[in-house]
Amino acid sequence: MICFDIAVQRPTILIQGAGSLGAGITALTGASGNGKSTLIKSLAGLIKPKSGYIKQDDVYWFNKSEKIFLKPQQRQVGYMPQGNIIFPHMSVLQNITYSKRGDEVLLARIMERLQLERYSHTKAGKLSGGEQQRVALGRALYAKPCILLLDEPLSALDWTLRHQVQADIVDIIKEWNIPCLWVTHDEEEAQIVGHNHWYFEKGVLKGTQ
C-alpha cells in the first residue's frame, strides 16, 4: 500500500493531494497543468514535495518533518514517462533489463507475457509503436515494482493500436496484482481502465475518498 499526503509548489500553482493506492488501477485525470504529472513524478522521486509524506506500508520514501527523501533508485517504482520512453539504439533485452533489479526467471516471464521473445536482440527503435510500449512496460515490470506509475501510456499510439495495448496493460496489471496510477487526459479511457478514478481540480486532488 502506498500512502501520501503532499503539497508541491509549482511556478503558477500549489499542487495538493492525499490518498492511498492498493492493488488495481487508479485512473487520474484533470486539465493540463493541474497536477497530474507533478503527483506521479513526486511518487517516483523525481520531484521533492514542499511538505507532507509518501510511504510504502511503514517505510517512508519522503517525510518532510523527518527530513527523509529517497532517491528514485531507492524506491521500488515502475515508471513509464510520457513520450519517447525507450532507448532506440539499444536492443529489446537491454531496454528491459536496464534497471538491473530483476533476474532470468522474471525476464523470461516478461518476454513471454509481452510476446517480445523474437525481438530480444532487435534494436527497440525498429519496433512498432505498440511493441515499443510493451518494451517500456517490460522495463517497468523488471524493476520489481511495488507500484506502477503510467503517465499517458497510450498517448503516442494511433487509435488502431490504443485499444489492444490498453487491454494488454490492464490484463498484465491484474496478473501482477500491484497498485497502478494511470494518468490520462481521456475521460473515456479512465472509465475503462480504472477501478478508482481520481482527478485534479485547480491543483487539488479529488475523488480519493
Protein backbone atom coordinates (compact mmCIF):
# COMPACT_ATOMS: atom_id res chain seq x y z
CA MET A 1 0.00 0.00 0.00
CA ILE A 2 1.29 3.43 -0.99
CA CYS A 3 0.02 6.31 1.14
CA PHE A 4 0.74 10.01 0.66
CA ASP A 5 -0.25 13.49 1.76
CA ILE A 6 1.84 16.11 -0.02
CA ALA A 7 1.99 19.66 -1.29
CA VAL A 8 4.21 20.68 -4.21
CA GLN A 9 4.83 24.29 -5.18
CA ARG A 10 4.92 24.77 -8.95
CA PRO A 11 5.63 28.12 -10.68
CA THR A 12 1.95 29.07 -11.07
CA ILE A 13 0.04 26.74 -8.74
CA LEU A 14 0.25 24.82 -5.45
CA ILE A 15 -0.41 21.11 -6.04
CA GLN A 16 -2.04 19.32 -3.08
CA GLY A 17 -3.07 15.69 -2.75
CA ALA A 18 -3.67 12.92 -0.23
CA GLY A 19 -4.65 9.32 -0.85
CA SER A 20 -3.70 5.65 -0.80
CA LEU A 21 -3.04 3.19 -3.61
CA GLY A 22 -3.71 -0.52 -3.19
CA ALA A 23 -3.75 -3.29 -5.81
CA GLY A 24 -5.52 -2.41 -9.04
CA ILE A 25 -5.63 0.59 -11.36
CA THR A 26 -6.44 4.10 -10.22
CA ALA A 27 -7.05 6.43 -13.17
CA LEU A 28 -6.01 10.07 -12.74
CA THR A 29 -7.45 12.82 -14.94
CA GLY A 30 -7.60 16.62 -15.00
CA ALA A 31 -6.76 19.59 -17.17
CA SER A 32 -3.17 20.18 -18.28
CA GLY A 33 -1.06 21.93 -15.65
CA ASN A 34 -3.36 20.96 -12.77
CA GLY A 35 -1.04 18.45 -11.11
CA LYS A 36 -1.25 15.02 -12.76
CA SER A 37 2.38 14.71 -13.81
CA THR A 38 3.55 16.52 -10.67
CA LEU A 39 1.93 13.87 -8.47
CA ILE A 40 3.30 10.96 -10.46
CA LYS A 41 6.82 12.46 -10.50
CA SER A 42 6.62 13.10 -6.75
CA LEU A 43 5.76 9.45 -6.11
CA ALA A 44 8.61 8.39 -8.41
CA GLY A 45 11.10 10.57 -6.53
CA LEU A 46 11.74 12.96 -9.43
CA ILE A 47 10.22 15.94 -7.59
CA LYS A 48 10.66 16.77 -3.91
CA PRO A 49 7.40 17.98 -2.33
CA LYS A 50 7.20 21.14 -0.26
CA SER A 51 5.59 19.32 2.67
CA GLY A 52 3.97 16.09 3.81
CA TYR A 53 4.92 12.44 3.37
CA ILE A 54 4.94 9.46 0.99
CA LYS A 55 5.29 5.93 2.34
CA GLN A 56 5.13 2.29 1.27
CA ASP A 57 3.49 0.41 4.13
CA ASP A 58 5.62 1.57 7.11
CA VAL A 59 8.64 2.73 5.08
CA TYR A 60 8.83 6.45 4.32
CA TRP A 61 10.00 7.49 0.86
CA PHE A 62 9.52 11.12 1.79
CA ASN A 63 8.85 12.76 5.14
CA LYS A 64 9.40 16.49 5.38
CA SER A 65 9.40 16.66 9.18
CA GLU A 66 11.86 13.74 9.47
CA LYS A 67 14.00 15.04 6.58
CA ILE A 68 13.61 11.78 4.66
CA PHE A 69 13.82 11.75 0.86
CA LEU A 70 14.64 8.55 -1.00
CA LYS A 71 16.06 8.92 -4.50
CA PRO A 72 14.21 7.28 -7.43
CA GLN A 73 16.57 4.29 -7.50
CA GLN A 74 15.87 3.67 -3.80
CA ARG A 75 12.13 3.31 -4.40
CA GLN A 76 10.56 0.18 -5.89
CA VAL A 77 8.74 2.07 -8.61
CA GLY A 78 7.99 1.07 -12.19
CA TYR A 79 7.70 4.37 -14.06
CA MET A 80 6.59 4.86 -17.67
CA PRO A 81 7.01 8.54 -18.51
CA GLN A 82 5.09 10.24 -21.29
CA GLY A 83 6.63 10.45 -24.75
CA ASN A 84 9.70 8.62 -26.11
CA ILE A 85 10.27 6.10 -23.36
CA ILE A 86 12.61 3.54 -24.92
CA PHE A 87 16.28 3.64 -25.83
CA PRO A 88 16.04 3.24 -29.64
CA HIS A 89 19.66 2.19 -30.24
CA MET A 90 19.62 -0.50 -27.53
CA SER A 91 18.19 -3.98 -28.01
CA VAL A 92 14.88 -5.02 -26.51
CA LEU A 93 16.73 -7.10 -23.89
CA GLN A 94 18.99 -4.18 -22.97
CA ASN A 95 15.98 -1.89 -22.63
CA ILE A 96 14.03 -4.24 -20.39
CA THR A 97 16.97 -5.14 -18.12
CA TYR A 98 18.15 -1.54 -17.78
CA SER A 99 17.24 -1.33 -14.07
CA LYS A 100 19.39 -4.41 -13.25
CA ARG A 101 16.90 -5.33 -10.48
CA GLY A 102 15.32 -8.44 -11.98
CA ASP A 103 16.58 -11.95 -12.70
CA GLU A 104 16.50 -14.50 -15.52
CA VAL A 105 13.24 -16.08 -14.35
CA LEU A 106 11.46 -12.72 -14.23
CA LEU A 107 12.95 -11.72 -17.58
CA ALA A 108 11.69 -14.91 -19.24
CA ARG A 109 8.22 -14.36 -17.79
CA ILE A 110 8.09 -10.78 -19.04
CA MET A 111 9.38 -11.59 -22.53
CA GLU A 112 6.85 -14.40 -22.94
CA ARG A 113 3.90 -12.48 -21.50
CA LEU A 114 4.57 -9.39 -23.63
CA GLN A 115 5.25 -11.51 -26.74
CA LEU A 116 8.69 -9.97 -27.23
CA GLU A 117 10.83 -13.13 -27.34
CA ARG A 118 11.51 -12.97 -31.08
CA TYR A 119 12.65 -9.35 -30.75
CA SER A 120 15.22 -9.97 -27.99
CA HIS A 121 18.19 -8.69 -29.97
CA THR A 122 16.31 -6.24 -32.20
CA LYS A 123 17.00 -2.56 -31.65
CA ALA A 124 13.95 -1.09 -29.95
CA GLY A 125 13.80 1.83 -32.37
CA LYS A 126 12.91 -0.58 -35.19
CA LEU A 127 9.74 -1.80 -33.46
CA SER A 128 6.20 -0.53 -34.00
CA GLY A 129 4.65 1.93 -31.56
CA GLY A 130 2.66 -0.78 -29.80
CA GLU A 131 5.70 -3.02 -29.47
CA GLN A 132 7.74 -0.13 -28.05
CA GLN A 133 5.06 0.42 -25.41
CA ARG A 134 5.32 -3.25 -24.46
CA VAL A 135 9.10 -2.86 -24.12
CA ALA A 136 8.59 0.16 -21.85
CA LEU A 137 6.11 -1.80 -19.73
CA GLY A 138 8.52 -4.74 -19.58
CA ARG A 139 11.27 -2.46 -18.29
CA ALA A 140 8.92 -1.11 -15.62
CA LEU A 141 7.96 -4.64 -14.52
CA TYR A 142 11.59 -5.83 -14.50
CA ALA A 143 12.27 -3.27 -11.77
CA LYS A 144 10.17 -5.49 -9.44
CA PRO A 145 7.90 -2.56 -8.62
CA CYS A 146 5.62 -2.22 -5.64
CA ILE A 147 3.70 0.31 -7.77
CA LEU A 148 3.42 1.15 -11.47
CA LEU A 149 3.24 4.82 -12.47
CA LEU A 150 1.99 5.26 -16.04
CA ASP A 151 1.99 8.81 -17.42
CA GLU A 152 -0.23 8.88 -20.55
CA PRO A 153 0.91 5.38 -21.60
CA LEU A 154 -1.22 5.36 -24.77
CA SER A 155 -0.77 8.95 -25.94
CA ALA A 156 1.88 8.13 -28.57
CA LEU A 157 -0.25 5.42 -30.23
CA ASP A 158 -2.76 5.77 -33.05
CA TRP A 159 -6.36 4.74 -32.45
CA THR A 160 -5.98 1.31 -34.03
CA LEU A 161 -3.28 0.36 -31.52
CA ARG A 162 -4.66 2.03 -28.41
CA HIS A 163 -7.41 -0.44 -27.56
CA GLN A 164 -5.21 -3.53 -27.95
CA VAL A 165 -2.30 -2.12 -25.95
CA GLN A 166 -4.73 -0.76 -23.35
CA ALA A 167 -6.29 -4.20 -22.88
CA ASP A 168 -2.86 -5.85 -22.66
CA ILE A 169 -1.63 -3.44 -19.99
CA VAL A 170 -4.82 -3.81 -17.93
CA ASP A 171 -4.60 -7.62 -18.06
CA ILE A 172 -0.92 -7.64 -17.04
CA ILE A 173 -1.52 -5.31 -14.09
CA LYS A 174 -4.28 -7.65 -12.90
CA GLU A 175 -1.91 -10.62 -13.19
CA TRP A 176 0.88 -8.84 -11.27
CA ASN A 177 -1.64 -7.70 -8.62
CA ILE A 178 0.13 -4.43 -7.80
CA PRO A 179 -1.05 -0.83 -7.43
CA CYS A 180 -1.04 1.29 -10.57
CA LEU A 181 -1.60 5.02 -11.01
CA TRP A 182 -2.62 5.59 -14.65
CA VAL A 183 -2.54 9.22 -15.80
CA THR A 184 -4.69 10.15 -18.80
CA HIS A 185 -6.43 13.20 -20.25
CA ASP A 186 -9.05 10.90 -21.81
CA GLU A 187 -12.11 10.51 -19.54
CA GLU A 188 -13.40 7.52 -21.52
CA GLU A 189 -10.06 5.75 -21.13
CA ALA A 190 -10.12 6.49 -17.40
CA GLN A 191 -13.55 4.90 -17.02
CA ILE A 192 -12.45 1.77 -18.90
CA VAL A 193 -9.13 1.09 -17.16
CA GLY A 194 -9.66 2.43 -13.64
CA HIS A 195 -11.01 0.58 -10.62
CA ASN A 196 -10.90 4.01 -8.98
CA HIS A 197 -10.98 7.47 -10.57
CA TRP A 198 -9.14 10.46 -9.14
CA TYR A 199 -8.98 13.90 -10.70
CA PHE A 200 -7.26 17.23 -10.20
CA GLU A 201 -9.24 20.45 -9.95
CA LYS A 202 -7.35 23.74 -9.59
CA GLY A 203 -4.34 21.89 -8.19
CA VAL A 204 -6.27 19.86 -5.60
CA LEU A 205 -6.57 16.07 -5.86
CA LYS A 206 -10.16 14.85 -5.53
CA GLY A 207 -12.01 11.54 -5.67
CA THR A 208 -9.70 9.78 -3.22
CA GLN A 209 -12.39 9.07 -0.63
